[in-house]
Amino acid sequence: MSMADIYLDNNATTMVDPLVVEAMLPYFTEQFGNPSSMHSFGNKVGRAIKQAREQVQILLGAEHDSEIIFTSCGTESDSTAILSSLKAQPERREIIITQVEHPAVLTLCEYLEKDGYTIHRMKVDSKGRLDLDVYRRLLSDRVAIVSVMWANNETGTLFPVLEMAELARAAGVMFHTDAVQAVGKVPIDLKNSAVDMLSVSGHKLHAPKGIGVLYLRRGTRFRPLLRGGHQERGRRAGTENAASIAGLGRAAELAMENLAYESTAVKTMRDHLEEGILGVVPNAFVTGDLDNRLPNTSNIAFEYIEGEAILMLLNRAGIAASSGSACTSGSLEPSHVMQAMGIPYTAAHGTVRFSLSRYNTTEEIEGVIRAVPPVVAQLRKLSPYWGEDSPVADPEKVFAPTYS
Amino acid sequence: MWDYSEKVKEHFFNPRNAGAITDANAVGEVGSISCGDALRLTLKVDAETTIILDAGFETFGCGSAIASSSALTEIVKGKSLDEALKISNQDIADFLDGLPPEKMHCSVMGREALQAAIANYRGEEWQDKHEEGALVCKCFAISDAMIEETVRSNDLRTVEDVTNYTKAGGGCSSCHEAIEGILTRVLAEQGEVFHVQAPPAEAQPVAASRDSTMTNLQRIRRIETVIESIRPQLQVDNGDVELVEVDGNTVYVNMSGACSGCQVISMTLGGIQQRLMEELGEFIKVVPASQMSQLARAGI
């Protein structure tokens, strides 16, 4: 990787901001104390954690800093929230999620299904949108928790979580949202919402990997996942990851400062990228809800070619992105998100997600706009579905391999 | 990103024989668009000699699918159809200096396209014997379809059974939960319940005493025959076994090639031991020849 490489995979993970690294360094060296200790070694570390908690509180618009629980990652926060709701309300045996949740929620729910829980997986339409009438009908006193992501990681599509949380509250049901893609990209004001729990992942907002947050509204019935020490007021035992907590605090502060930049400058670059590619490449389209999505995410389906091959050629051109193809994950089917939206296989395997950050530049975007068309053309030349400069007539009939 | 060999990358970035050949007289189309890999292979076959004069591919698929297609066309050119039919998917993978376990199906697709094209040339109907399944055991590239099929046809009961029959779960063991899941599901369909401690699939086929009519020479020849019959299976995985000594109930063997130092050598030895016990009807212990002197000293 050279410095010239263009990183457009920020929904996977982000670069740690140099200011964040700076904020963390003392906690690897002289500030090594355990915040639980009575002596001065631990004391300063304890103060740093307190400061970070307040910085995260501000970013989330939480009413109290004690509503912020530091965890190891977004997945831990998701598991803690869902399992807590089941432990606290053993008589409630149903969970409402969507078909397009992150595996952190989907796989856990599949596992819970084996234990006899009923999982309602709400469908999405071709743009990835939910039907709130269906949701209203699912809410009942049998439901332990609703867990719906704030924004989808693949398409950036935003869900109406604030409205859904109000509906859940009115029905007496707990509401959790996996907001790892939304925090730092869209404004969040939890004190004026009905959200009970919310998951944050540090490495999605320029903090390091291995640190996350579970927001837990004061008064929400809670059962910890990890029991042991009194850390995080006994709600998440285990010695604090002090350096990463300090880093996340600083990252939250920087995210707050850059929030407007995300929805203006970053969004402008994203839109320019889309127009630049779609203006030149035929048989390509953007997936998701175009009018209601994260400002940094663009998911483009290139028909009749496969995503991993696109990524390998882009990577050679110094461009990093990701794909919803089966091959990039080693699974047998393309992304569950693309399937839920009914994207045909010939396009779903060719989806490429470009996700920007505040570190990208217009020059980089221009470079990507130049690099993508020849990559697509090169692979289409190999594709049995592609003719001279357009798909063969009736592609699915002309090429119908055995056991398809 | 996958850990592709340089050869895979080279064949992906610079594919050989890309595109359909215009005067093809054999076409094979295989793959699964739902899985994201499909291939059309076109061949030009000399009617006199059945030598493949030219080959071309069109592939919808990932980096290793394109590289496997390219490799396939390079391998088959100049071969007669009968020679070409002997090409295994492992040959394609070897040509590319190996493929990640999750990507071995790309080489399988290549071999099947070749079979389909040859069947097409000969006017035969190609039967797909392909099993499509999600990879469960990544150490040995065993899919859920393969495990399920083996569990059903052999009435398997435990993870250990599955490992003995398919190798799945014999490596790092992280797929044992998934294997238990398959056993639970298949057994439930048969109205049974999965028990971790269930007895093995079939009683150990160990006869009370050996066939006393056999002479020592006959017995050793029999052992030799069994070991000879096992060798081809090991050679497929680039391994081999050689009989060194028979001492009472203990059979000493040398494992070589990919088998020596293989993490499941004890399992392979277990398999040989099982076969010998079945064939000879007596208890046999198979031990690596390297332990011969130690055991002799210890008086075992």
XYZ file of C-alpha atoms in Angstrom:
704
model
C 0.000 0.000 0.000
C 1.426 3.316 -0.979
C 0.244 6.715 0.173
C -1.258 7.249 -3.268
C -3.824 4.538 -2.606
C -7.403 5.730 -2.464
C -9.366 4.350 0.460
C -13.104 4.151 -0.219
C -13.996 1.402 2.249
C -14.835 3.486 5.300
C -17.967 1.494 6.143
C -15.644 -1.467 6.751
C -13.252 0.472 8.921
C -11.657 3.899 9.069
C -8.197 5.308 9.469
C -7.435 6.231 13.071
C -7.268 10.014 13.148
C -3.726 11.166 14.056
C -5.236 13.337 16.812
C -6.899 10.214 18.198
C -3.571 8.365 18.215
C -2.037 11.304 20.063
C -4.803 11.205 22.667
C -4.212 7.476 23.200
C -0.423 7.357 23.486
C -0.059 8.406 27.152
C -2.203 5.457 28.203
C 0.284 3.004 26.708
C 3.219 4.579 28.549
C 3.213 6.634 31.757
C -0.561 6.417 32.293
C -0.679 2.640 32.655
C -2.566 2.561 35.950
C -5.757 0.652 36.605
C -8.573 3.188 37.007
C -9.960 1.082 39.852
C -6.811 1.523 41.959
C -6.700 3.872 44.954
C -3.344 5.440 44.086
C -2.487 8.264 41.743
C -1.429 5.897 38.940
C -5.017 4.867 38.471
C -6.551 8.180 39.303
C -5.540 9.978 36.123
C -6.697 7.094 33.963
C -10.054 7.225 35.719
C -10.331 10.907 34.879
C -9.530 10.225 31.202
C -12.314 7.643 31.028
C -14.710 10.100 32.620
C -13.805 12.706 30.015
C -14.247 10.214 27.154
C -17.648 9.220 28.513
C -18.733 12.855 28.393
C -17.403 13.269 24.846
C -19.407 10.254 23.672
C -22.433 11.502 25.606
C -22.318 14.766 23.651
C -22.003 13.020 20.267
C -25.027 10.823 21.035
C -27.028 13.577 22.693
C -27.526 11.377 25.758
C -29.045 12.931 28.848
C -26.623 11.372 31.374
C -23.013 10.276 31.017
C -23.840 7.164 33.028
C -25.921 6.006 30.045
C -22.664 5.360 28.159
C -21.234 1.866 28.673
C -17.886 1.090 27.061
C -17.677 -2.339 25.420
C -15.187 -4.070 23.136
C -17.024 -3.550 19.839
C -20.341 -3.059 18.087
C -21.026 -6.792 18.073
C -20.664 -6.990 21.847
C -23.024 -4.041 22.236
C -25.621 -5.710 19.985
C -25.381 -9.038 21.803
C -25.524 -7.353 25.209
C -28.648 -5.380 24.281
C -30.612 -8.275 22.813
C -29.622 -10.880 25.408
C -30.306 -8.411 28.228
C -33.863 -7.847 27.006
C -34.483 -11.614 26.996
C -32.996 -12.174 30.449
C -34.888 -9.224 31.940
C -38.237 -10.259 30.420
C -38.237 -14.065 30.317
C -41.963 -14.176 29.533
C -41.394 -12.341 26.231
C -40.224 -14.775 23.522
C -40.332 -12.709 20.329
C -37.806 -10.393 18.675
C -38.396 -8.001 15.789
C -35.511 -7.311 13.422
C -35.130 -6.682 9.678
C -33.862 -8.957 6.929
C -31.004 -6.578 6.277
C -29.465 -6.350 9.764
C -25.739 -6.809 10.261
C -24.639 -10.407 10.992
C -23.994 -9.287 14.601
C -27.777 -9.217 15.009
C -28.863 -11.735 12.343
C -26.610 -14.584 13.433
C -27.400 -14.076 17.105
C -31.123 -14.182 16.321
C -30.716 -17.335 14.218
C -29.048 -18.905 17.228
C -31.834 -17.734 19.554
C -34.379 -19.184 17.155
C -32.930 -22.632 17.877
C -33.687 -22.004 21.544
C -37.349 -21.454 20.708
C -37.527 -17.679 20.328
C -39.663 -16.331 17.493
C -37.767 -13.974 15.210
C -39.753 -11.574 13.024
C -37.529 -10.486 10.134
C -39.163 -7.521 8.460
C -38.868 -7.455 4.687
C -37.635 -4.495 2.678
C -38.763 -3.282 -0.731
C -36.572 -2.920 -3.821
C -35.079 0.274 -2.383
C -34.429 -1.318 0.993
C -37.335 0.395 2.798
C -39.491 -1.065 5.578
C -43.277 -1.172 5.735
C -44.252 0.442 9.048
C -47.766 -1.035 8.906
C -46.229 -4.479 9.082
C -44.128 -3.257 11.999
C -47.143 -1.906 13.895
C -48.891 -5.243 13.592
C -45.873 -7.138 14.922
C -45.578 -5.070 18.114
C -47.170 -6.833 21.079
C -46.534 -7.703 24.707
C -44.895 -10.918 23.486
C -42.013 -8.956 21.957
C -38.934 -8.582 24.145
C -37.055 -6.170 21.911
C -37.004 -4.495 18.525
C -33.544 -4.237 16.998
C -33.334 -2.231 13.781
C -30.181 -0.684 12.366
C -30.033 3.090 12.034
C -28.344 2.875 8.651
C -27.590 -0.117 6.467
C -23.886 -0.829 6.100
C -24.071 -1.915 2.442
C -26.385 0.650 0.877
C -26.364 3.397 3.499
C -30.180 3.359 3.539
C -31.495 5.082 6.675
C -34.332 3.489 8.634
C -37.004 5.497 10.457
C -35.656 4.406 13.835
C -36.898 7.443 15.752
C -40.480 6.824 14.650
C -40.113 3.091 15.191
C -38.772 3.695 18.706
C -41.814 5.850 19.533
C -44.131 3.125 18.256
C -42.286 0.534 20.324
C -42.486 2.693 23.446
C -46.232 3.181 22.928
C -46.584 -0.605 22.715
C -44.420 -1.120 25.807
C -41.593 -2.780 23.867
C -37.860 -2.124 24.275
C -36.105 -0.604 21.282
C -32.464 -1.106 20.299
C -30.675 0.247 17.257
C -27.343 -0.798 15.793
C -26.082 2.659 14.848
C -22.474 1.783 14.059
C -22.756 3.202 10.520
C -24.771 6.276 11.502
C -22.887 7.680 14.496
C -20.644 10.506 13.350
C -22.339 10.714 9.952
C -25.825 11.890 10.904
C -26.938 13.961 13.942
C -28.160 11.899 16.884
C -30.063 13.298 19.875
C -30.982 10.415 22.139
C -32.366 12.448 25.043
C -35.253 13.559 22.816
C -35.912 10.086 21.429
C -37.539 6.867 22.590
C -34.463 4.735 21.824
C -33.640 2.529 24.824
C -30.340 1.081 23.612
C -27.913 1.946 20.834
C -24.670 0.350 19.619
C -21.563 2.279 18.569
C -18.339 0.943 17.074
C -15.200 3.023 17.521
C -13.355 1.990 14.377
C -16.150 3.236 12.128
C -15.511 6.822 13.256
C -11.725 7.095 13.216
C -11.147 5.558 16.658
C -9.249 2.250 16.914
C -10.664 -1.258 16.574
C -11.603 -3.078 19.764
C -13.692 -0.367 21.396
C -17.440 0.129 21.307
C -20.283 1.667 23.269
C -23.688 0.519 24.388
C -25.969 3.436 25.133
C -28.445 2.356 27.811
C -31.254 4.764 28.636
C -31.557 5.382 32.383
C -34.318 3.209 33.797
C -34.178 0.567 31.060
C -34.246 -2.873 32.667
C -30.812 -4.397 32.099
C -28.967 -7.660 32.676
C -25.193 -7.533 32.014
C -23.540 -9.939 29.590
C -20.231 -9.906 31.459
C -20.374 -10.053 35.231
C -17.443 -9.668 37.557
C -15.907 -6.368 38.535
C -17.700 -3.117 39.206
C -16.435 -1.461 35.992
C -19.033 0.513 34.047
C -21.150 0.476 37.246
C -21.254 -3.313 37.160
C -22.940 -3.353 33.770
C -19.870 -4.469 31.807
C -17.234 -6.103 33.976
C -13.631 -6.274 32.809
C -10.723 -3.892 33.178
C -11.271 -0.861 30.980
C -9.465 -0.562 27.629
C -8.235 2.815 28.826
C -6.202 3.893 25.787
C -8.968 3.006 23.342
C -11.614 4.645 25.508
C -9.557 7.855 25.530
C -9.184 7.493 21.748
C -12.900 6.985 21.222
C -13.623 10.051 23.336
C -11.358 12.180 21.163
C -12.819 10.615 17.995
C -16.331 11.465 19.209
C -15.268 15.058 19.768
C -13.786 15.247 16.241
C -16.890 13.590 14.740
C -19.044 16.234 16.406
C -16.887 18.978 14.868
C -17.075 17.382 11.398
C -20.727 16.395 11.365
C -21.725 19.203 9.018
C -18.788 18.433 6.714
C -20.052 14.851 6.294
C -23.454 15.953 5.053
C -22.059 18.648 2.737
C -18.550 18.090 1.372
C -18.483 14.297 1.722
C -21.965 14.017 0.248
C -20.958 16.208 -2.700
C -17.969 13.950 -3.433
C -20.166 10.839 -3.169
C -22.745 12.276 -5.564
C -20.014 13.322 -7.991
C -18.561 9.798 -7.898
C -21.939 8.267 -8.729
C -22.682 10.652 -11.555
C -19.191 10.229 -12.954
C -19.422 6.438 -13.053
C -23.049 6.060 -14.124
C -22.559 8.648 -16.846
C -19.975 6.452 -18.543
C -20.638 2.830 -17.566
C -23.729 1.214 -19.123
C -25.804 -1.403 -17.284
C -24.969 -0.054 -13.848
C -27.284 1.295 -11.160
C -27.208 2.516 -7.565
C -28.874 0.255 -4.964
C -30.746 1.380 -1.850
C -32.924 4.372 -1.063
C -31.254 7.129 -3.082
C -33.083 9.978 -1.358
C -32.621 8.742 2.159
C -29.193 7.335 2.895
C -25.871 8.058 4.558
C -23.965 10.911 2.915
C -20.805 8.820 2.446
C -22.084 5.573 0.913
C -22.644 4.587 -2.691
C -23.460 1.011 -3.657
C -23.313 0.476 -7.406
C -24.352 -2.739 -9.153
C -22.390 -3.497 -12.320
C -24.408 -6.040 -14.256
C -22.978 -9.262 -15.721
C -19.659 -9.194 -13.887
C -18.567 -10.328 -10.468
C -17.573 -8.104 -7.574
C -14.437 -9.815 -6.314
C -12.909 -9.596 -9.759
C -13.793 -5.885 -9.874
C -12.181 -5.347 -6.463
C -8.980 -7.142 -7.485
C -8.587 -4.946 -10.546
C -9.464 -1.806 -8.575
C -6.969 -2.811 -5.918
C -4.289 -3.074 -8.588
C -5.239 0.462 -9.603
C -4.732 1.558 -5.981
C -8.412 1.827 -5.091
C -9.931 0.092 -2.059
C -13.664 -0.700 -1.988
C -15.832 -3.705 -1.067
C -18.464 -5.909 -2.661
C -21.652 -7.815 -1.888
C -20.636 -10.763 -4.058
C -20.625 -14.277 -2.636
C -16.968 -14.735 -3.409
C -15.658 -11.915 -1.272
C -17.081 -13.583 1.813
C -16.578 -17.200 0.793
C -20.300 -17.823 1.017
C -22.548 -19.386 -1.591
C -24.904 -16.513 -2.126
C -24.574 -12.806 -2.726
C -25.164 -10.350 0.116
C -28.368 -10.887 2.093
C -29.072 -7.175 1.715
C -29.054 -7.361 -2.096
C -31.180 -10.512 -1.998
C -33.680 -8.888 0.380
C -34.076 -6.015 -2.088
C -34.685 -8.489 -4.906
C -31.607 -7.489 -6.914
C -31.110 -10.219 -9.577
C -28.078 -12.471 -9.236
C -26.463 -11.111 -12.393
C -26.327 -7.694 -10.702
C -26.086 -8.609 -7.005
C -22.737 -10.351 -7.509
C -21.432 -7.251 -9.238
C -22.217 -4.743 -6.492
C -19.398 -2.512 -5.325
C -19.660 -0.341 -2.242
C -17.730 2.893 -2.226
C -17.760 4.450 1.244
C -16.065 7.786 1.751
C -14.735 9.674 4.735
C -13.701 13.219 5.498
C -10.157 12.276 4.480
C -11.049 11.716 0.824
C -10.392 14.452 -1.706
C -12.033 15.519 -4.940
C -8.832 14.540 -6.815
C -9.161 11.007 -5.463
C -12.760 10.841 -6.600
C -11.725 11.984 -10.070
C -9.132 9.206 -10.104
C -11.777 6.604 -9.263
C -14.126 7.923 -11.934
C -11.316 7.422 -14.456
C -10.321 3.969 -13.177
C -13.696 2.238 -12.932
C -14.918 2.178 -16.581
C -11.916 0.274 -18.031
C -12.053 -2.243 -15.158
C -15.713 -2.955 -15.860
C -15.076 -3.178 -19.609
C -12.162 -5.582 -19.125
C -14.278 -8.016 -17.100
C -17.299 -7.730 -19.352
C -15.083 -8.811 -22.226
C -14.670 -12.134 -20.382
C -18.331 -12.441 -19.441
C -20.553 -14.940 -21.271
C -23.442 -12.498 -20.775
C -21.726 -9.638 -22.577
C -21.488 -9.007 -26.325
C -19.470 -6.365 -28.139
C -20.446 -3.298 -26.125
C -23.755 -4.299 -24.551
C -25.271 -7.416 -22.986
C -26.058 -10.204 -25.441
C -29.721 -10.251 -26.424
C -31.751 -12.183 -23.876
C -28.671 -12.865 -21.705
C -30.254 -15.329 -19.277
C -31.360 -17.548 -22.159
C -28.239 -17.320 -24.280
C -26.130 -18.415 -21.343
C -27.942 -20.852 -19.089
C -25.302 -23.060 -17.504
C -26.139 -26.463 -16.083
C -27.248 -26.487 -12.435
C -27.822 -22.758 -12.276
C -8.595 -10.335 0.556
C -7.926 -13.954 -0.284
C -4.440 -15.326 -0.045
C -4.082 -16.059 -3.745
C -0.860 -17.469 -5.166
C 1.134 -15.335 -7.575
C 0.136 -17.743 -10.325
C -3.581 -17.216 -9.623
C -3.116 -13.464 -9.719
C -1.066 -13.696 -12.884
C -3.735 -15.746 -14.673
C -6.433 -13.392 -13.421
C -4.702 -10.214 -14.497
C -3.510 -11.708 -17.794
C -5.959 -14.464 -18.669
C -4.974 -16.853 -21.479
C -7.427 -17.849 -24.201
C -10.128 -15.414 -23.101
C -13.209 -15.290 -25.298
C -15.031 -17.929 -27.303
C -13.172 -19.534 -30.201
C -15.025 -18.984 -33.439
C -14.819 -22.441 -35.032
C -15.486 -24.420 -31.856
C -16.958 -27.903 -32.154
C -17.383 -28.546 -28.426
C -19.086 -26.293 -25.887
C -19.513 -26.790 -22.133
C -21.570 -24.432 -20.004
C -21.561 -24.990 -16.262
C -21.756 -23.023 -13.065
C -24.311 -21.424 -10.861
C -25.311 -17.854 -11.310
C -26.749 -17.791 -7.795
C -23.308 -18.637 -6.447
C -21.704 -16.126 -8.763
C -19.548 -18.464 -10.842
C -20.352 -19.659 -14.347
C -18.211 -20.661 -17.283
C -18.585 -21.370 -20.986
C -15.721 -23.430 -22.392
C -15.310 -23.718 -26.156
C -12.961 -26.275 -27.727
C -11.773 -27.012 -31.218
C -11.204 -30.756 -31.466
C -9.396 -32.487 -34.338
C -11.843 -35.088 -35.666
C -9.053 -37.517 -36.659
C -6.865 -37.517 -33.604
C -9.330 -36.071 -31.025
C -6.547 -33.672 -30.035
C -7.777 -30.369 -28.575
C -6.323 -27.803 -30.980
C -7.686 -24.687 -29.341
C -9.638 -23.684 -26.252
C -11.344 -20.511 -25.119
C -13.325 -19.447 -22.069
C -15.924 -16.890 -21.074
C -16.385 -16.621 -17.331
C -18.719 -14.756 -15.020
C -16.963 -15.023 -11.705
C -14.377 -14.047 -9.183
C -10.616 -13.822 -9.512
C -9.999 -17.512 -8.917
C -12.832 -18.517 -11.282
C -11.222 -16.536 -14.085
C -7.758 -17.843 -13.191
C -9.046 -21.458 -13.066
C -10.712 -21.007 -16.470
C -7.507 -19.615 -17.921
C -5.476 -22.464 -16.398
C -7.918 -25.049 -17.731
C -7.598 -23.822 -21.307
C -3.801 -23.916 -21.034
C -3.811 -27.450 -19.603
C -6.144 -28.990 -22.194
C -4.589 -27.605 -25.357
C -2.686 -30.344 -27.169
C -4.285 -33.164 -25.186
C -6.496 -35.855 -26.664
C -10.035 -36.020 -25.307
C -9.245 -39.182 -23.346
C -6.202 -37.549 -21.796
C -8.211 -34.409 -21.053
C -10.869 -36.408 -19.223
C -8.225 -37.547 -16.749
C -7.636 -33.958 -15.608
C -8.863 -33.539 -12.053
C -9.827 -30.329 -10.330
C -6.712 -30.825 -8.201
C -4.627 -30.682 -11.400
C -6.134 -27.278 -12.169
C -5.499 -26.074 -8.609
C -1.940 -27.446 -8.700
C -1.304 -25.681 -12.004
C -2.170 -22.440 -10.167
C 0.054 -23.321 -7.165
C -3.062 -24.008 -5.094
C -6.369 -22.308 -4.298
C -7.848 -21.292 -0.922
C -10.229 -24.022 0.385
C -13.248 -21.740 -0.144
C -12.214 -21.396 -3.778
C -11.601 -25.029 -4.679
C -15.068 -25.082 -6.254
C -13.643 -22.855 -9.012
C -11.344 -25.691 -10.058
C -14.262 -28.129 -9.833
C -16.219 -25.856 -12.156
C -13.329 -25.957 -14.603
C -13.192 -29.745 -14.641
C -16.958 -29.964 -15.072
C -16.926 -27.510 -17.965
C -14.363 -29.742 -19.621
C -16.465 -32.868 -19.069
C -19.529 -31.058 -20.345
C -17.700 -29.847 -23.457
C -16.361 -33.327 -24.249
C -19.813 -34.841 -23.738
C -21.161 -32.169 -26.065
C -18.579 -33.088 -28.714
C -19.394 -36.776 -28.423
C -23.126 -36.148 -28.546
C -23.588 -37.463 -25.022
C -25.615 -35.950 -22.257
C -23.476 -34.689 -19.410
C -24.780 -35.556 -15.966
C -23.968 -33.117 -13.247
C -22.807 -34.867 -10.101
C -22.001 -31.585 -8.492
C -22.912 -30.984 -4.883
C -23.557 -27.395 -4.045
C -23.119 -26.628 -0.394
C -21.723 -24.118 2.031
C -18.232 -24.863 3.251
C -18.323 -26.212 6.796
C -14.829 -27.618 7.363
C -12.295 -25.140 6.028
C -9.305 -27.349 6.866
C -10.408 -30.014 4.373
C -12.885 -28.059 2.239
C -15.922 -30.189 3.094
C -19.368 -28.738 2.419
C -22.594 -29.120 4.371
C -24.149 -30.961 1.414
C -21.365 -33.540 1.498
C -21.636 -33.994 5.271
C -25.415 -34.270 5.178
C -25.310 -36.830 2.384
C -22.691 -38.908 4.226
C -24.599 -38.712 7.503
C -27.764 -39.954 5.788
C -26.268 -42.768 3.771
C -24.156 -44.134 6.622
C -26.443 -43.462 9.593
C -23.772 -41.399 11.310
C -24.402 -40.367 14.903
C -21.509 -38.283 16.209
C -19.034 -35.627 15.170
C -16.344 -38.297 15.396
C -18.278 -40.439 12.881
C -18.472 -37.490 10.513
C -14.736 -36.915 10.844
C -14.006 -40.598 10.174
C -16.162 -40.669 7.061
C -15.512 -37.251 5.519
C -12.438 -35.811 7.306
C -14.638 -32.786 8.177
C -13.822 -31.571 11.683
C -10.515 -33.427 11.796
C -8.383 -30.296 11.711
C -8.819 -27.177 13.817
C -12.197 -28.440 15.158
C -13.867 -25.024 15.019
C -16.634 -26.441 12.785
C -17.798 -28.990 15.378
C -20.756 -26.800 16.371
C -21.877 -26.669 12.736
C -21.446 -30.459 12.358
C -23.509 -31.026 15.503
C -26.146 -28.763 13.944
C -26.286 -30.933 10.813
C -26.465 -34.128 12.882
C -29.229 -32.653 15.033
C -31.257 -31.699 11.970
C -30.810 -34.929 10.032
C -31.438 -37.127 13.070
C -34.534 -35.098 13.944
C -35.913 -35.802 10.446
C -35.533 -39.497 11.235
C -37.298 -39.016 14.553
C -34.096 -39.367 16.526
C -32.231 -37.133 18.924
C -28.572 -36.200 18.656
C -26.487 -37.380 21.607
C -22.898 -36.290 22.034
C -22.060 -39.693 23.541
C -23.859 -41.855 20.970
C -22.104 -45.117 20.086
C -20.185 -45.092 16.805
C -22.014 -45.627 13.508
C -21.359 -49.338 13.408
C -19.900 -51.674 15.973
C -16.146 -51.944 15.629
C -15.734 -54.790 13.145
C -13.200 -56.598 15.270
C -13.642 -60.336 15.235
C -12.958 -62.292 18.386
C -10.052 -64.108 16.879
C -8.241 -64.056 13.613
C -8.753 -66.530 10.841
C -6.574 -69.341 12.111
C -6.410 -71.019 8.720
C -4.197 -68.176 7.408
C -0.437 -68.721 7.352
C 1.873 -65.917 8.435
C 2.859 -65.337 4.825
C -0.774 -65.181 3.688
C -1.530 -62.759 6.478
C 1.316 -60.395 5.582
C 0.352 -60.535 1.896
C -3.185 -59.645 2.894
C -1.905 -56.671 4.880
C 0.150 -55.630 1.861
C -2.904 -55.846 -0.401
C -4.944 -53.652 1.929
C -2.202 -51.028 2.144
C -1.786 -51.064 -1.644
C -5.521 -50.462 -2.014
C -5.352 -47.422 0.288
C -2.392 -45.780 -1.484
C -4.327 -44.234 -4.400
C -6.589 -42.332 -1.972
C -3.567 -40.859 -0.220
C -1.843 -40.104 -3.509
C -4.806 -37.931 -4.494
C -3.809 -35.699 -1.572
C -0.136 -35.994 -2.580
C 0.631 -38.430 0.213
C 1.693 -42.060 0.375
C 2.077 -45.013 2.742
C 4.525 -47.921 2.770
C 4.472 -51.128 4.809
C 7.666 -51.517 6.859
C 7.175 -54.335 9.334
C 4.554 -56.552 10.906
C 5.152 -57.577 14.502
C 2.292 -59.558 15.994
C -0.698 -57.246 16.037
C 1.386 -54.176 15.304
C 1.791 -52.968 11.722
C 4.553 -50.413 11.137
C 4.150 -48.041 8.203
C 5.988 -45.086 6.705
C 3.867 -42.097 5.815
C 5.343 -39.821 3.191
C 4.542 -36.812 1.012
C 1.719 -34.616 2.198
C 0.837 -37.254 4.822
C 4.058 -36.878 6.762
C 3.635 -34.056 9.217
C -0.001 -33.692 8.241
C -2.050 -32.505 11.179
C -4.413 -35.432 10.835
C -1.812 -38.144 10.446
C -3.253 -39.959 13.455
C -6.625 -39.950 11.752
C -5.179 -41.361 8.562
C -3.418 -44.056 10.569
C -6.726 -44.707 12.303
C -8.389 -45.156 8.928
C -5.737 -47.639 7.770
C -6.036 -49.500 11.053
C -9.796 -49.686 10.655
C -9.481 -51.104 7.125
C -6.929 -53.688 8.226
C -9.147 -54.789 11.097
C -12.116 -55.123 8.763
C -10.125 -57.140 6.209
C -8.257 -59.391 8.602
C -10.945 -59.750 11.230
C -8.550 -59.226 14.102
C -7.255 -56.418 16.247
C -4.467 -54.504 14.520
C -2.500 -51.523 15.725
C -0.979 -49.296 13.036
C 2.080 -47.370 14.191
C 4.475 -45.063 12.315
C 7.755 -46.845 11.607
C 9.570 -43.980 13.306
C 8.301 -45.331 16.633
C 9.541 -48.865 15.947
C 12.740 -48.779 17.975
C 11.197 -46.866 20.865
C 8.364 -49.331 21.148
C 10.691 -52.282 20.781
C 12.855 -50.923 23.602
C 9.819 -50.384 25.767
C 8.832 -53.977 25.071
C 5.435 -53.143 23.594
